Amino acid sequence: MLSCSCTLVLGFQAPAKTMTFDAPAPALFDRALVPGRSIHVWLPPGYHQQPRRRYPTLYVHDGQCCLSNDEGGSSGGGGEGSRWDLNCALSRLVTAGEISPAIVVMLDSCGGGHLLDMDLPLGPEMPPVPLLRRRWLEYGDNPLGRKYIGYVCDVVKPAIDAKFRTLPSPEHTSAMGSSMGGLCAFLSAWRRPDVFAHAACLSPVFQLPLITEVALRRRLRPDARLYIDNGGDTDSRKVPLIELADGFDPVWQLGAWYLDTSLQPGVDGMCAALRTQGVPFKYHREAGGRHNARAWGGRVERPLRTLLPPDS
């Protein structure tokens, strides 16, 4: 059995509660490639007061950066700019009736969250590989990335469905992430439409092979809700080189400055590929937006409204 540590966040003002449960273990070889990790589960207000109600489910990558400090969030090495405060946005929107109440599953990335955290082992029994960051591989469009998506679909999701009152069908299941996590969210709906119907991709890392595949094939479900956004330089506003609110880590300041601008050609290419296939999607350009969790958290209400419309 694979043990997963789960943080249950019971509504906006309720204190955090931590519990541990066992998920079915994958095959031994898969376990070495994709080890377990902490999973934070946010339950909507009223979950315990309505024991017969079932809820749609949203899976979010880089879960260690999603929660606010008072709910156990981690800065991930990037200072104050490395938290989404997702639990606060969810509570605001649910209370206002702007989104459907949902169970939100936030999966930590494996190996830490700092950009320089690169010397990582491929598995618990395997030696570190210099200058290789596991997160880039797990969230990427490659064999290990497919193993990770399979782990989420075939190990984590069945455990969540068994433990919580979810609506388990694909039309009620979404994925969301940022940067490489945004790519992983798209791949979840693209590679496994039998599990994920909807995806939100914030500042995603889209590259030519996947863009070409999307332009030539249509694999997304007909009922898919798809959201894509990006920040970066525009004619009207440039990304500030330094943002004091993002902390004083020079590596993160540099990455937050240039990455969204450098990702724009891939985002444009993916949007063109989706239009070629007649796939509807929502796109937002955040003029001057930086590439970090503070920026994503500042606009996270947009994808939440797309993925979780009222009465969805």
PDB file of C-alpha atoms in Angstrom:
ATOM      1  CA  MET A   1       0.000   0.000   0.000  1.00  0.00           C
ATOM      2  CA  LEU A   2       1.135   3.536  -0.744  1.00  0.00           C
ATOM      3  CA  SER A   3       0.703   5.978   2.111  1.00  0.00           C
ATOM      4  CA  CYS A   4      -0.343   9.514   1.199  1.00  0.00           C
ATOM      5  CA  SER A   5      -0.395  12.361   3.724  1.00  0.00           C
ATOM      6  CA  CYS A   6      -3.521  14.470   3.190  1.00  0.00           C
ATOM      7  CA  THR A   7      -4.243  17.917   4.615  1.00  0.00           C
ATOM      8  CA  LEU A   8      -7.973  18.542   4.870  1.00  0.00           C
ATOM      9  CA  VAL A   9      -8.887  22.226   4.744  1.00  0.00           C
ATOM     10  CA  LEU A  10     -12.479  22.450   5.946  1.00  0.00           C
ATOM     11  CA  GLY A  11     -13.788  25.745   4.617  1.00  0.00           C
ATOM     12  CA  PHE A  12     -12.432  29.300   4.783  1.00  0.00           C
ATOM     13  CA  GLN A  13     -12.296  29.936   8.533  1.00  0.00           C
ATOM     14  CA  ALA A  14     -12.076  26.398   9.843  1.00  0.00           C
ATOM     15  CA  PRO A  15      -8.693  25.217  11.131  1.00  0.00           C
ATOM     16  CA  ALA A  16      -6.631  22.835   9.031  1.00  0.00           C
ATOM     17  CA  LYS A  17      -6.883  19.157   9.867  1.00  0.00           C
ATOM     18  CA  THR A  18      -4.289  16.592   8.788  1.00  0.00           C
ATOM     19  CA  MET A  19      -4.935  12.927   8.161  1.00  0.00           C
ATOM     20  CA  THR A  20      -3.094  10.063   6.469  1.00  0.00           C
ATOM     21  CA  PHE A  21      -4.607   7.377   4.276  1.00  0.00           C
ATOM     22  CA  ASP A  22      -3.282   4.542   2.147  1.00  0.00           C
ATOM     23  CA  ALA A  23      -3.753   4.598  -1.602  1.00  0.00           C
ATOM     24  CA  PRO A  24      -3.365   1.416  -3.691  1.00  0.00           C
ATOM     25  CA  ALA A  25       0.307   0.959  -4.515  1.00  0.00           C
ATOM     26  CA  PRO A  26       1.338   0.897  -8.178  1.00  0.00           C
ATOM     27  CA  ALA A  27       3.564  -1.811  -9.574  1.00  0.00           C
ATOM     28  CA  LEU A  28       7.023  -1.899  -8.018  1.00  0.00           C
ATOM     29  CA  PHE A  29       8.691  -0.492 -11.143  1.00  0.00           C
ATOM     30  CA  ASP A  30       6.199   2.373 -11.334  1.00  0.00           C
ATOM     31  CA  ARG A  31       6.637   3.084  -7.625  1.00  0.00           C
ATOM     32  CA  ALA A  32      10.359   3.628  -8.156  1.00  0.00           C
ATOM     33  CA  LEU A  33       9.712   6.047 -11.010  1.00  0.00           C
ATOM     34  CA  VAL A  34       6.806   7.967  -9.453  1.00  0.00           C
ATOM     35  CA  PRO A  35       6.936   7.865  -5.654  1.00  0.00           C
ATOM     36  CA  GLY A  36       4.112   8.994  -3.397  1.00  0.00           C
ATOM     37  CA  ARG A  37       3.743  12.528  -2.158  1.00  0.00           C
ATOM     38  CA  SER A  38       1.615  14.728   0.100  1.00  0.00           C
ATOM     39  CA  ILE A  39      -1.876  15.532  -1.093  1.00  0.00           C
ATOM     40  CA  HIS A  40      -3.873  18.479   0.278  1.00  0.00           C
ATOM     41  CA  VAL A  41      -7.653  18.125   0.000  1.00  0.00           C
ATOM     42  CA  TRP A  42      -9.897  21.184   0.286  1.00  0.00           C
ATOM     43  CA  LEU A  43     -13.514  20.396   1.147  1.00  0.00           C
ATOM     44  CA  PRO A  44     -16.139  23.016   0.266  1.00  0.00           C
ATOM     45  CA  PRO A  45     -18.251  24.743   2.917  1.00  0.00           C
ATOM     46  CA  GLY A  46     -21.203  22.562   3.851  1.00  0.00           C
ATOM     47  CA  TYR A  47     -19.517  19.280   2.913  1.00  0.00           C
ATOM     48  CA  HIS A  48     -20.177  17.705   6.317  1.00  0.00           C
ATOM     49  CA  GLN A  49     -23.620  19.289   6.672  1.00  0.00           C
ATOM     50  CA  GLN A  50     -24.886  17.727   3.402  1.00  0.00           C
ATOM     51  CA  PRO A  51     -23.893  14.055   3.678  1.00  0.00           C
ATOM     52  CA  ARG A  52     -25.835  13.001   0.569  1.00  0.00           C
ATOM     53  CA  ARG A  53     -24.341  15.578  -1.784  1.00  0.00           C
ATOM     54  CA  ARG A  54     -21.561  14.702  -4.231  1.00  0.00           C
ATOM     55  CA  TYR A  55     -19.135  17.182  -5.738  1.00  0.00           C
ATOM     56  CA  PRO A  56     -17.023  17.763  -8.854  1.00  0.00           C
ATOM     57  CA  THR A  57     -13.289  17.403  -8.314  1.00  0.00           C
ATOM     58  CA  LEU A  58     -10.404  19.661  -9.311  1.00  0.00           C
ATOM     59  CA  TYR A  59      -6.830  18.315  -9.279  1.00  0.00           C
ATOM     60  CA  VAL A  60      -4.122  20.970  -8.950  1.00  0.00           C
ATOM     61  CA  HIS A  61      -0.396  20.411  -9.470  1.00  0.00           C
ATOM     62  CA  ASP A  62       2.373  21.989  -7.311  1.00  0.00           C
ATOM     63  CA  GLY A  63       0.055  21.622  -4.348  1.00  0.00           C
ATOM     64  CA  GLN A  64       2.716  22.764  -1.873  1.00  0.00           C
ATOM     65  CA  CYS A  65       2.368  26.293  -3.308  1.00  0.00           C
ATOM     66  CA  CYS A  66      -1.446  26.441  -3.365  1.00  0.00           C
ATOM     67  CA  LEU A  67      -2.465  27.102   0.231  1.00  0.00           C
ATOM     68  CA  SER A  68      -2.109  30.307   2.198  1.00  0.00           C
ATOM     69  CA  ASN A  69       0.365  30.386   5.088  1.00  0.00           C
ATOM     70  CA  ASP A  70      -2.334  29.947   7.728  1.00  0.00           C
ATOM     71  CA  GLU A  71      -3.528  26.757   5.998  1.00  0.00           C
ATOM     72  CA  GLY A  72      -0.124  25.121   5.741  1.00  0.00           C
ATOM     73  CA  GLY A  73       1.113  26.520   2.422  1.00  0.00           C
ATOM     74  CA  SER A  74       4.799  26.449   1.526  1.00  0.00           C
ATOM     75  CA  SER A  75       6.765  29.183  -0.193  1.00  0.00           C
ATOM     76  CA  GLY A  76       8.526  26.543  -2.276  1.00  0.00           C
ATOM     77  CA  GLY A  77      11.772  28.478  -2.052  1.00  0.00           C
ATOM     78  CA  GLY A  78      10.437  31.462  -3.961  1.00  0.00           C
ATOM     79  CA  GLY A  79       9.605  33.887  -1.146  1.00  0.00           C
ATOM     80  CA  GLU A  80       6.235  35.564  -0.824  1.00  0.00           C
ATOM     81  CA  GLY A  81       5.673  35.195  -4.564  1.00  0.00           C
ATOM     82  CA  SER A  82       5.309  31.429  -4.297  1.00  0.00           C
ATOM     83  CA  ARG A  83       1.784  30.921  -2.912  1.00  0.00           C
ATOM     84  CA  TRP A  84      -1.517  30.940  -4.753  1.00  0.00           C
ATOM     85  CA  ASP A  85      -3.775  31.385  -1.678  1.00  0.00           C
ATOM     86  CA  LEU A  86      -6.086  29.085  -3.622  1.00  0.00           C
ATOM     87  CA  ASN A  87      -8.154  28.159  -0.574  1.00  0.00           C
ATOM     88  CA  CYS A  88      -9.081  31.818  -0.063  1.00  0.00           C
ATOM     89  CA  ALA A  89     -10.156  32.249  -3.698  1.00  0.00           C
ATOM     90  CA  LEU A  90     -12.215  29.066  -3.571  1.00  0.00           C
ATOM     91  CA  SER A  91     -14.015  30.134  -0.423  1.00  0.00           C
ATOM     92  CA  ARG A  92     -14.781  33.597  -1.818  1.00  0.00           C
ATOM     93  CA  LEU A  93     -16.221  32.241  -5.065  1.00  0.00           C
ATOM     94  CA  VAL A  94     -18.219  29.418  -3.479  1.00  0.00           C
ATOM     95  CA  THR A  95     -19.704  31.749  -0.862  1.00  0.00           C
ATOM     96  CA  ALA A  96     -20.645  34.259  -3.571  1.00  0.00           C
ATOM     97  CA  GLY A  97     -22.236  31.537  -5.694  1.00  0.00           C
ATOM     98  CA  GLU A  98     -19.864  32.255  -8.599  1.00  0.00           C
ATOM     99  CA  ILE A  99     -18.571  28.683  -8.853  1.00  0.00           C
ATOM    100  CA  SER A 100     -19.936  25.282  -8.002  1.00  0.00           C
ATOM    101  CA  PRO A 101     -18.703  23.842  -4.679  1.00  0.00           C
ATOM    102  CA  ALA A 102     -16.000  21.292  -5.434  1.00  0.00           C
ATOM    103  CA  ILE A 103     -13.475  18.998  -3.801  1.00  0.00           C
ATOM    104  CA  VAL A 104     -10.001  20.302  -4.640  1.00  0.00           C
ATOM    105  CA  VAL A 105      -7.056  17.902  -4.560  1.00  0.00           C
ATOM    106  CA  MET A 106      -3.641  19.598  -4.490  1.00  0.00           C
ATOM    107  CA  LEU A 107      -0.752  17.260  -5.244  1.00  0.00           C
ATOM    108  CA  ASP A 108       2.725  18.310  -4.167  1.00  0.00           C
ATOM    109  CA  SER A 109       5.416  18.198  -6.787  1.00  0.00           C
ATOM    110  CA  CYS A 110       8.119  15.712  -5.890  1.00  0.00           C
ATOM    111  CA  GLY A 111      11.578  16.919  -4.962  1.00  0.00           C
ATOM    112  CA  GLY A 112      10.981  20.370  -3.558  1.00  0.00           C
ATOM    113  CA  GLY A 113       9.992  23.637  -5.146  1.00  0.00           C
ATOM    114  CA  HIS A 114      13.166  25.720  -5.611  1.00  0.00           C
ATOM    115  CA  LEU A 115      14.544  26.378  -9.073  1.00  0.00           C
ATOM    116  CA  LEU A 116      18.025  25.257  -7.995  1.00  0.00           C
ATOM    117  CA  ASP A 117      16.732  22.024  -6.437  1.00  0.00           C
ATOM    118  CA  MET A 118      18.119  20.016  -9.359  1.00  0.00           C
ATOM    119  CA  ASP A 119      20.197  17.122  -8.017  1.00  0.00           C
ATOM    120  CA  LEU A 120      17.275  14.744  -7.520  1.00  0.00           C
ATOM    121  CA  PRO A 121      16.991  10.960  -7.467  1.00  0.00           C
ATOM    122  CA  LEU A 122      14.758   9.327 -10.040  1.00  0.00           C
ATOM    123  CA  GLY A 123      13.368   7.028  -7.379  1.00  0.00           C
ATOM    124  CA  PRO A 124      13.758   6.159  -3.702  1.00  0.00           C
ATOM    125  CA  GLU A 125      16.310   3.439  -4.491  1.00  0.00           C
ATOM    126  CA  MET A 126      18.065   5.250  -7.343  1.00  0.00           C
ATOM    127  CA  PRO A 127      21.047   7.667  -7.214  1.00  0.00           C
ATOM    128  CA  PRO A 128      20.663  11.390  -7.920  1.00  0.00           C
ATOM    129  CA  VAL A 129      21.098  12.589 -11.480  1.00  0.00           C
ATOM    130  CA  PRO A 130      23.069  15.875 -11.659  1.00  0.00           C
ATOM    131  CA  LEU A 131      21.247  18.927 -13.051  1.00  0.00           C
ATOM    132  CA  LEU A 132      17.988  17.036 -13.485  1.00  0.00           C
ATOM    133  CA  ARG A 133      14.838  18.263 -11.815  1.00  0.00           C
ATOM    134  CA  ARG A 134      12.181  15.607 -11.302  1.00  0.00           C
ATOM    135  CA  ARG A 135       9.309  18.089 -11.613  1.00  0.00           C
ATOM    136  CA  TRP A 136      10.301  18.968 -15.169  1.00  0.00           C
ATOM    137  CA  LEU A 137      10.153  15.282 -16.090  1.00  0.00           C
ATOM    138  CA  GLU A 138       6.983  14.380 -14.191  1.00  0.00           C
ATOM    139  CA  TYR A 139       5.024  17.283 -15.643  1.00  0.00           C
ATOM    140  CA  GLY A 140       6.490  16.967 -19.139  1.00  0.00           C
ATOM    141  CA  ASP A 141       5.341  15.289 -22.346  1.00  0.00           C
ATOM    142  CA  ASN A 142       7.646  12.288 -22.039  1.00  0.00           C
ATOM    143  CA  PRO A 143       7.504   8.669 -20.781  1.00  0.00           C
ATOM    144  CA  LEU A 144       7.965   9.656 -17.116  1.00  0.00           C
ATOM    145  CA  GLY A 145       5.298  12.323 -17.513  1.00  0.00           C
ATOM    146  CA  ARG A 146       2.911   9.684 -18.809  1.00  0.00           C
ATOM    147  CA  LYS A 147       3.734   7.530 -15.779  1.00  0.00           C
ATOM    148  CA  TYR A 148       2.918  10.461 -13.500  1.00  0.00           C
ATOM    149  CA  ILE A 149      -0.426  11.141 -15.191  1.00  0.00           C
ATOM    150  CA  GLY A 150      -1.172   7.429 -14.961  1.00  0.00           C
ATOM    151  CA  TYR A 151      -0.350   7.574 -11.239  1.00  0.00           C
ATOM    152  CA  VAL A 152      -2.816  10.428 -10.740  1.00  0.00           C
ATOM    153  CA  CYS A 153      -5.538   8.751 -12.831  1.00  0.00           C
ATOM    154  CA  ASP A 154      -5.139   5.140 -11.729  1.00  0.00           C
ATOM    155  CA  VAL A 155      -3.850   5.413  -8.147  1.00  0.00           C
ATOM    156  CA  VAL A 156      -4.642   8.794  -6.604  1.00  0.00           C
ATOM    157  CA  LYS A 157      -8.063   9.443  -8.140  1.00  0.00           C
ATOM    158  CA  PRO A 158      -9.586   6.059  -7.207  1.00  0.00           C
ATOM    159  CA  ALA A 159      -8.398   6.607  -3.629  1.00  0.00           C
ATOM    160  CA  ILE A 160      -9.938  10.095  -3.549  1.00  0.00           C
ATOM    161  CA  ASP A 161     -13.197   8.828  -5.062  1.00  0.00           C
ATOM    162  CA  ALA A 162     -13.374   6.071  -2.450  1.00  0.00           C
ATOM    163  CA  LYS A 163     -12.726   8.376   0.500  1.00  0.00           C
ATOM    164  CA  PHE A 164     -14.700  11.494  -0.448  1.00  0.00           C
ATOM    165  CA  ARG A 165     -18.109  12.114  -2.003  1.00  0.00           C
ATOM    166  CA  THR A 166     -16.963  12.939  -5.515  1.00  0.00           C
ATOM    167  CA  LEU A 167     -18.772  12.903  -8.830  1.00  0.00           C
ATOM    168  CA  PRO A 168     -16.211  10.546 -10.379  1.00  0.00           C
ATOM    169  CA  SER A 169     -17.078  10.770 -14.082  1.00  0.00           C
ATOM    170  CA  PRO A 170     -14.824  12.747 -16.480  1.00  0.00           C
ATOM    171  CA  GLU A 171     -17.338  15.527 -17.071  1.00  0.00           C
ATOM    172  CA  HIS A 172     -17.014  16.405 -13.367  1.00  0.00           C
ATOM    173  CA  THR A 173     -13.198  16.108 -13.188  1.00  0.00           C
ATOM    174  CA  SER A 174     -10.736  18.924 -13.976  1.00  0.00           C
ATOM    175  CA  ALA A 175      -6.990  19.558 -13.816  1.00  0.00           C
ATOM    176  CA  MET A 176      -5.189  22.850 -13.230  1.00  0.00           C
ATOM    177  CA  GLY A 177      -1.563  23.900 -13.026  1.00  0.00           C
ATOM    178  CA  SER A 178       0.954  26.604 -13.848  1.00  0.00           C
ATOM    179  CA  SER A 179       4.130  26.613 -15.922  1.00  0.00           C
ATOM    180  CA  MET A 180       5.125  22.933 -16.327  1.00  0.00           C
ATOM    181  CA  GLY A 181       2.103  22.137 -14.159  1.00  0.00           C
ATOM    182  CA  GLY A 182      -0.030  23.917 -16.751  1.00  0.00           C
ATOM    183  CA  LEU A 183       1.381  21.608 -19.407  1.00  0.00           C
ATOM    184  CA  CYS A 184       0.599  18.628 -17.161  1.00  0.00           C
ATOM    185  CA  ALA A 185      -2.987  19.828 -16.697  1.00  0.00           C
ATOM    186  CA  PHE A 186      -3.461  19.992 -20.465  1.00  0.00           C
ATOM    187  CA  LEU A 187      -1.842  16.584 -20.941  1.00  0.00           C
ATOM    188  CA  SER A 188      -4.192  15.114 -18.326  1.00  0.00           C
ATOM    189  CA  ALA A 189      -7.197  16.030 -20.474  1.00  0.00           C
ATOM    190  CA  TRP A 190      -5.368  15.263 -23.747  1.00  0.00           C
ATOM    191  CA  ARG A 191      -3.880  11.868 -22.847  1.00  0.00           C
ATOM    192  CA  ARG A 192      -6.603  10.666 -20.458  1.00  0.00           C
ATOM    193  CA  PRO A 193      -9.999  12.000 -21.588  1.00  0.00           C
ATOM    194  CA  ASP A 194     -11.477   8.915 -19.943  1.00  0.00           C
ATOM    195  CA  VAL A 195     -10.626  10.554 -16.602  1.00  0.00           C
ATOM    196  CA  PHE A 196     -10.224  14.325 -17.133  1.00  0.00           C
ATOM    197  CA  ALA A 197     -12.581  16.412 -19.246  1.00  0.00           C
ATOM    198  CA  HIS A 198     -11.449  19.930 -18.325  1.00  0.00           C
ATOM    199  CA  ALA A 199      -8.129  21.753 -17.880  1.00  0.00           C
ATOM    200  CA  ALA A 200      -6.811  25.172 -16.876  1.00  0.00           C
ATOM    201  CA  CYS A 201      -3.275  26.041 -17.959  1.00  0.00           C
ATOM    202  CA  LEU A 202      -1.689  29.144 -16.399  1.00  0.00           C
ATOM    203  CA  SER A 203       1.547  30.299 -18.092  1.00  0.00           C
ATOM    204  CA  PRO A 204       1.907  26.836 -19.664  1.00  0.00           C
ATOM    205  CA  VAL A 205       5.032  25.420 -21.307  1.00  0.00           C
ATOM    206  CA  PHE A 206       3.673  24.360 -24.703  1.00  0.00           C
ATOM    207  CA  GLN A 207       6.240  23.069 -27.209  1.00  0.00           C
ATOM    208  CA  LEU A 208       6.156  22.282 -30.923  1.00  0.00           C
ATOM    209  CA  PRO A 209       5.672  18.466 -30.863  1.00  0.00           C
ATOM    210  CA  LEU A 210       2.518  18.698 -28.726  1.00  0.00           C
ATOM    211  CA  ILE A 211       1.238  21.733 -30.643  1.00  0.00           C
ATOM    212  CA  THR A 212       1.634  19.795 -33.896  1.00  0.00           C
ATOM    213  CA  GLU A 213      -0.170  16.786 -32.428  1.00  0.00           C
ATOM    214  CA  VAL A 214      -3.070  18.957 -31.279  1.00  0.00           C
ATOM    215  CA  ALA A 215      -3.293  20.603 -34.708  1.00  0.00           C
ATOM    216  CA  LEU A 216      -3.534  17.215 -36.435  1.00  0.00           C
ATOM    217  CA  ARG A 217      -5.781  15.299 -34.038  1.00  0.00           C
ATOM    218  CA  ARG A 218      -8.781  15.932 -31.820  1.00  0.00           C
ATOM    219  CA  ARG A 219      -8.596  13.989 -28.573  1.00  0.00           C
ATOM    220  CA  LEU A 220     -10.227  16.344 -26.086  1.00  0.00           C
ATOM    221  CA  ARG A 221     -13.759  15.504 -25.056  1.00  0.00           C
ATOM    222  CA  PRO A 222     -16.551  17.383 -26.869  1.00  0.00           C
ATOM    223  CA  ASP A 223     -17.713  18.801 -23.523  1.00  0.00           C
ATOM    224  CA  ALA A 224     -14.223  19.971 -22.496  1.00  0.00           C
ATOM    225  CA  ARG A 225     -13.869  23.317 -20.718  1.00  0.00           C
ATOM    226  CA  LEU A 226     -10.403  24.651 -21.474  1.00  0.00           C
ATOM    227  CA  TYR A 227      -8.702  27.762 -20.066  1.00  0.00           C
ATOM    228  CA  ILE A 228      -5.287  29.120 -21.090  1.00  0.00           C
ATOM    229  CA  ASP A 229      -3.557  32.295 -19.937  1.00  0.00           C
ATOM    230  CA  ASN A 230      -0.156  33.930 -19.913  1.00  0.00           C
ATOM    231  CA  GLY A 231       1.542  37.075 -18.694  1.00  0.00           C
ATOM    232  CA  GLY A 232       4.665  38.638 -20.157  1.00  0.00           C
ATOM    233  CA  ASP A 233       5.482  41.755 -22.141  1.00  0.00           C
ATOM    234  CA  THR A 234       2.810  43.414 -24.270  1.00  0.00           C
ATOM    235  CA  ASP A 235       2.782  46.660 -26.250  1.00  0.00           C
ATOM    236  CA  SER A 236       0.929  48.333 -23.413  1.00  0.00           C
ATOM    237  CA  ARG A 237       2.879  46.980 -20.451  1.00  0.00           C
ATOM    238  CA  LYS A 238       6.244  45.360 -19.793  1.00  0.00           C
ATOM    239  CA  VAL A 239       7.066  42.882 -17.032  1.00  0.00           C
ATOM    240  CA  PRO A 240       8.895  44.689 -14.203  1.00  0.00           C
ATOM    241  CA  LEU A 241      12.429  43.415 -13.708  1.00  0.00           C
ATOM    242  CA  ILE A 242      12.080  43.510  -9.907  1.00  0.00           C
ATOM    243  CA  GLU A 243       8.928  43.193  -7.827  1.00  0.00           C
ATOM    244  CA  LEU A 244       9.502  43.700  -4.099  1.00  0.00           C
ATOM    245  CA  ALA A 245       6.373  41.742  -3.200  1.00  0.00           C
ATOM    246  CA  ASP A 246       8.004  38.648  -4.721  1.00  0.00           C
ATOM    247  CA  GLY A 247      10.803  38.538  -2.140  1.00  0.00           C
ATOM    248  CA  PHE A 248      14.539  38.924  -2.547  1.00  0.00           C
ATOM    249  CA  ASP A 249      15.649  35.686  -4.203  1.00  0.00           C
ATOM    250  CA  PRO A 250      17.545  36.842  -7.351  1.00  0.00           C
ATOM    251  CA  VAL A 251      16.987  33.557  -9.201  1.00  0.00           C
ATOM    252  CA  TRP A 252      13.216  33.729  -8.719  1.00  0.00           C
ATOM    253  CA  GLN A 253      13.158  37.447  -9.561  1.00  0.00           C
ATOM    254  CA  LEU A 254      14.928  36.745 -12.875  1.00  0.00           C
ATOM    255  CA  GLY A 255      12.671  33.814 -13.751  1.00  0.00           C
ATOM    256  CA  ALA A 256       9.513  35.726 -12.861  1.00  0.00           C
ATOM    257  CA  TRP A 257      10.686  38.559 -15.135  1.00  0.00           C
ATOM    258  CA  TYR A 258      11.367  36.807 -18.435  1.00  0.00           C
ATOM    259  CA  LEU A 259       9.653  33.391 -18.465  1.00  0.00           C
ATOM    260  CA  ASP A 260       6.097  34.340 -19.456  1.00  0.00           C
ATOM    261  CA  THR A 261       7.388  36.454 -22.341  1.00  0.00           C
ATOM    262  CA  SER A 262       9.552  33.573 -23.562  1.00  0.00           C
ATOM    263  CA  LEU A 263       6.592  31.153 -23.354  1.00  0.00           C
ATOM    264  CA  GLN A 264       4.263  33.314 -25.467  1.00  0.00           C
ATOM    265  CA  PRO A 265       5.164  31.719 -28.859  1.00  0.00           C
ATOM    266  CA  GLY A 266       4.186  28.291 -27.510  1.00  0.00           C
ATOM    267  CA  VAL A 267       0.943  29.649 -26.076  1.00  0.00           C
ATOM    268  CA  ASP A 268       0.133  31.341 -29.392  1.00  0.00           C
ATOM    269  CA  GLY A 269       0.906  28.113 -31.249  1.00  0.00           C
ATOM    270  CA  MET A 270      -1.349  26.034 -29.013  1.00  0.00           C
ATOM    271  CA  CYS A 271      -4.214  28.514 -29.343  1.00  0.00           C
ATOM    272  CA  ALA A 272      -3.840  28.373 -33.133  1.00  0.00           C
ATOM    273  CA  ALA A 273      -3.802  24.557 -33.070  1.00  0.00           C
ATOM    274  CA  LEU A 274      -6.976  24.449 -30.977  1.00  0.00           C
ATOM    275  CA  ARG A 275      -8.712  26.868 -33.336  1.00  0.00           C
ATOM    276  CA  THR A 276      -7.673  24.684 -36.277  1.00  0.00           C
ATOM    277  CA  GLN A 277      -9.508  21.781 -34.647  1.00  0.00           C
ATOM    278  CA  GLY A 278     -12.503  23.908 -33.703  1.00  0.00           C
ATOM    279  CA  VAL A 279     -11.937  23.357 -29.977  1.00  0.00           C
ATOM    280  CA  PRO A 280     -13.543  26.112 -27.865  1.00  0.00           C
ATOM    281  CA  PHE A 281     -11.385  27.593 -25.115  1.00  0.00           C
ATOM    282  CA  LYS A 282     -11.017  30.724 -23.030  1.00  0.00           C
ATOM    283  CA  TYR A 283      -7.795  32.718 -23.281  1.00  0.00           C
ATOM    284  CA  HIS A 284      -6.594  35.574 -21.087  1.00  0.00           C
ATOM    285  CA  ARG A 285      -3.469  37.687 -21.555  1.00  0.00           C
ATOM    286  CA  GLU A 286      -2.286  39.298 -18.327  1.00  0.00           C
ATOM    287  CA  ALA A 287      -0.314  42.292 -19.585  1.00  0.00           C
ATOM    288  CA  GLY A 288       2.968  42.566 -17.672  1.00  0.00           C
ATOM    289  CA  GLY A 289       2.202  39.444 -15.640  1.00  0.00           C
ATOM    290  CA  ARG A 290       5.134  37.785 -13.909  1.00  0.00           C
ATOM    291  CA  HIS A 291       5.864  34.056 -13.826  1.00  0.00           C
ATOM    292  CA  ASN A 292       5.244  33.057 -10.220  1.00  0.00           C
ATOM    293  CA  ALA A 293       2.548  31.832  -7.872  1.00  0.00           C
ATOM    294  CA  ARG A 294       1.669  35.305  -6.608  1.00  0.00           C
ATOM    295  CA  ALA A 295       0.791  36.336 -10.164  1.00  0.00           C
ATOM    296  CA  TRP A 296      -1.164  33.127 -10.790  1.00  0.00           C
ATOM    297  CA  GLY A 297      -2.999  33.459  -7.501  1.00  0.00           C
ATOM    298  CA  GLY A 298      -3.955  37.012  -8.438  1.00  0.00           C
ATOM    299  CA  ARG A 299      -5.898  35.766 -11.470  1.00  0.00           C
ATOM    300  CA  VAL A 300      -6.873  32.263 -10.350  1.00  0.00           C
ATOM    301  CA  GLU A 301     -10.543  33.214 -10.090  1.00  0.00           C
ATOM    302  CA  ARG A 302     -10.686  33.278 -13.913  1.00  0.00           C
ATOM    303  CA  PRO A 303      -9.834  29.584 -14.438  1.00  0.00           C
ATOM    304  CA  LEU A 304     -11.949  28.560 -11.454  1.00  0.00           C
ATOM    305  CA  ARG A 305     -14.980  30.204 -13.057  1.00  0.00           C
ATOM    306  CA  THR A 306     -14.248  28.333 -16.286  1.00  0.00           C
ATOM    307  CA  LEU A 307     -13.726  24.923 -14.703  1.00  0.00           C
ATOM    308  CA  LEU A 308     -16.432  25.099 -12.040  1.00  0.00           C
ATOM    309  CA  PRO A 309     -19.395  27.077 -13.349  1.00  0.00           C
ATOM    310  CA  PRO A 310     -22.378  27.185 -10.963  1.00  0.00           C
ATOM    311  CA  ASP A 311     -24.366  23.944 -10.924  1.00  0.00           C
ATOM    312  CA  SER A 312     -21.676  22.123 -12.913  1.00  0.00           C
TER     313      SER A 312
END
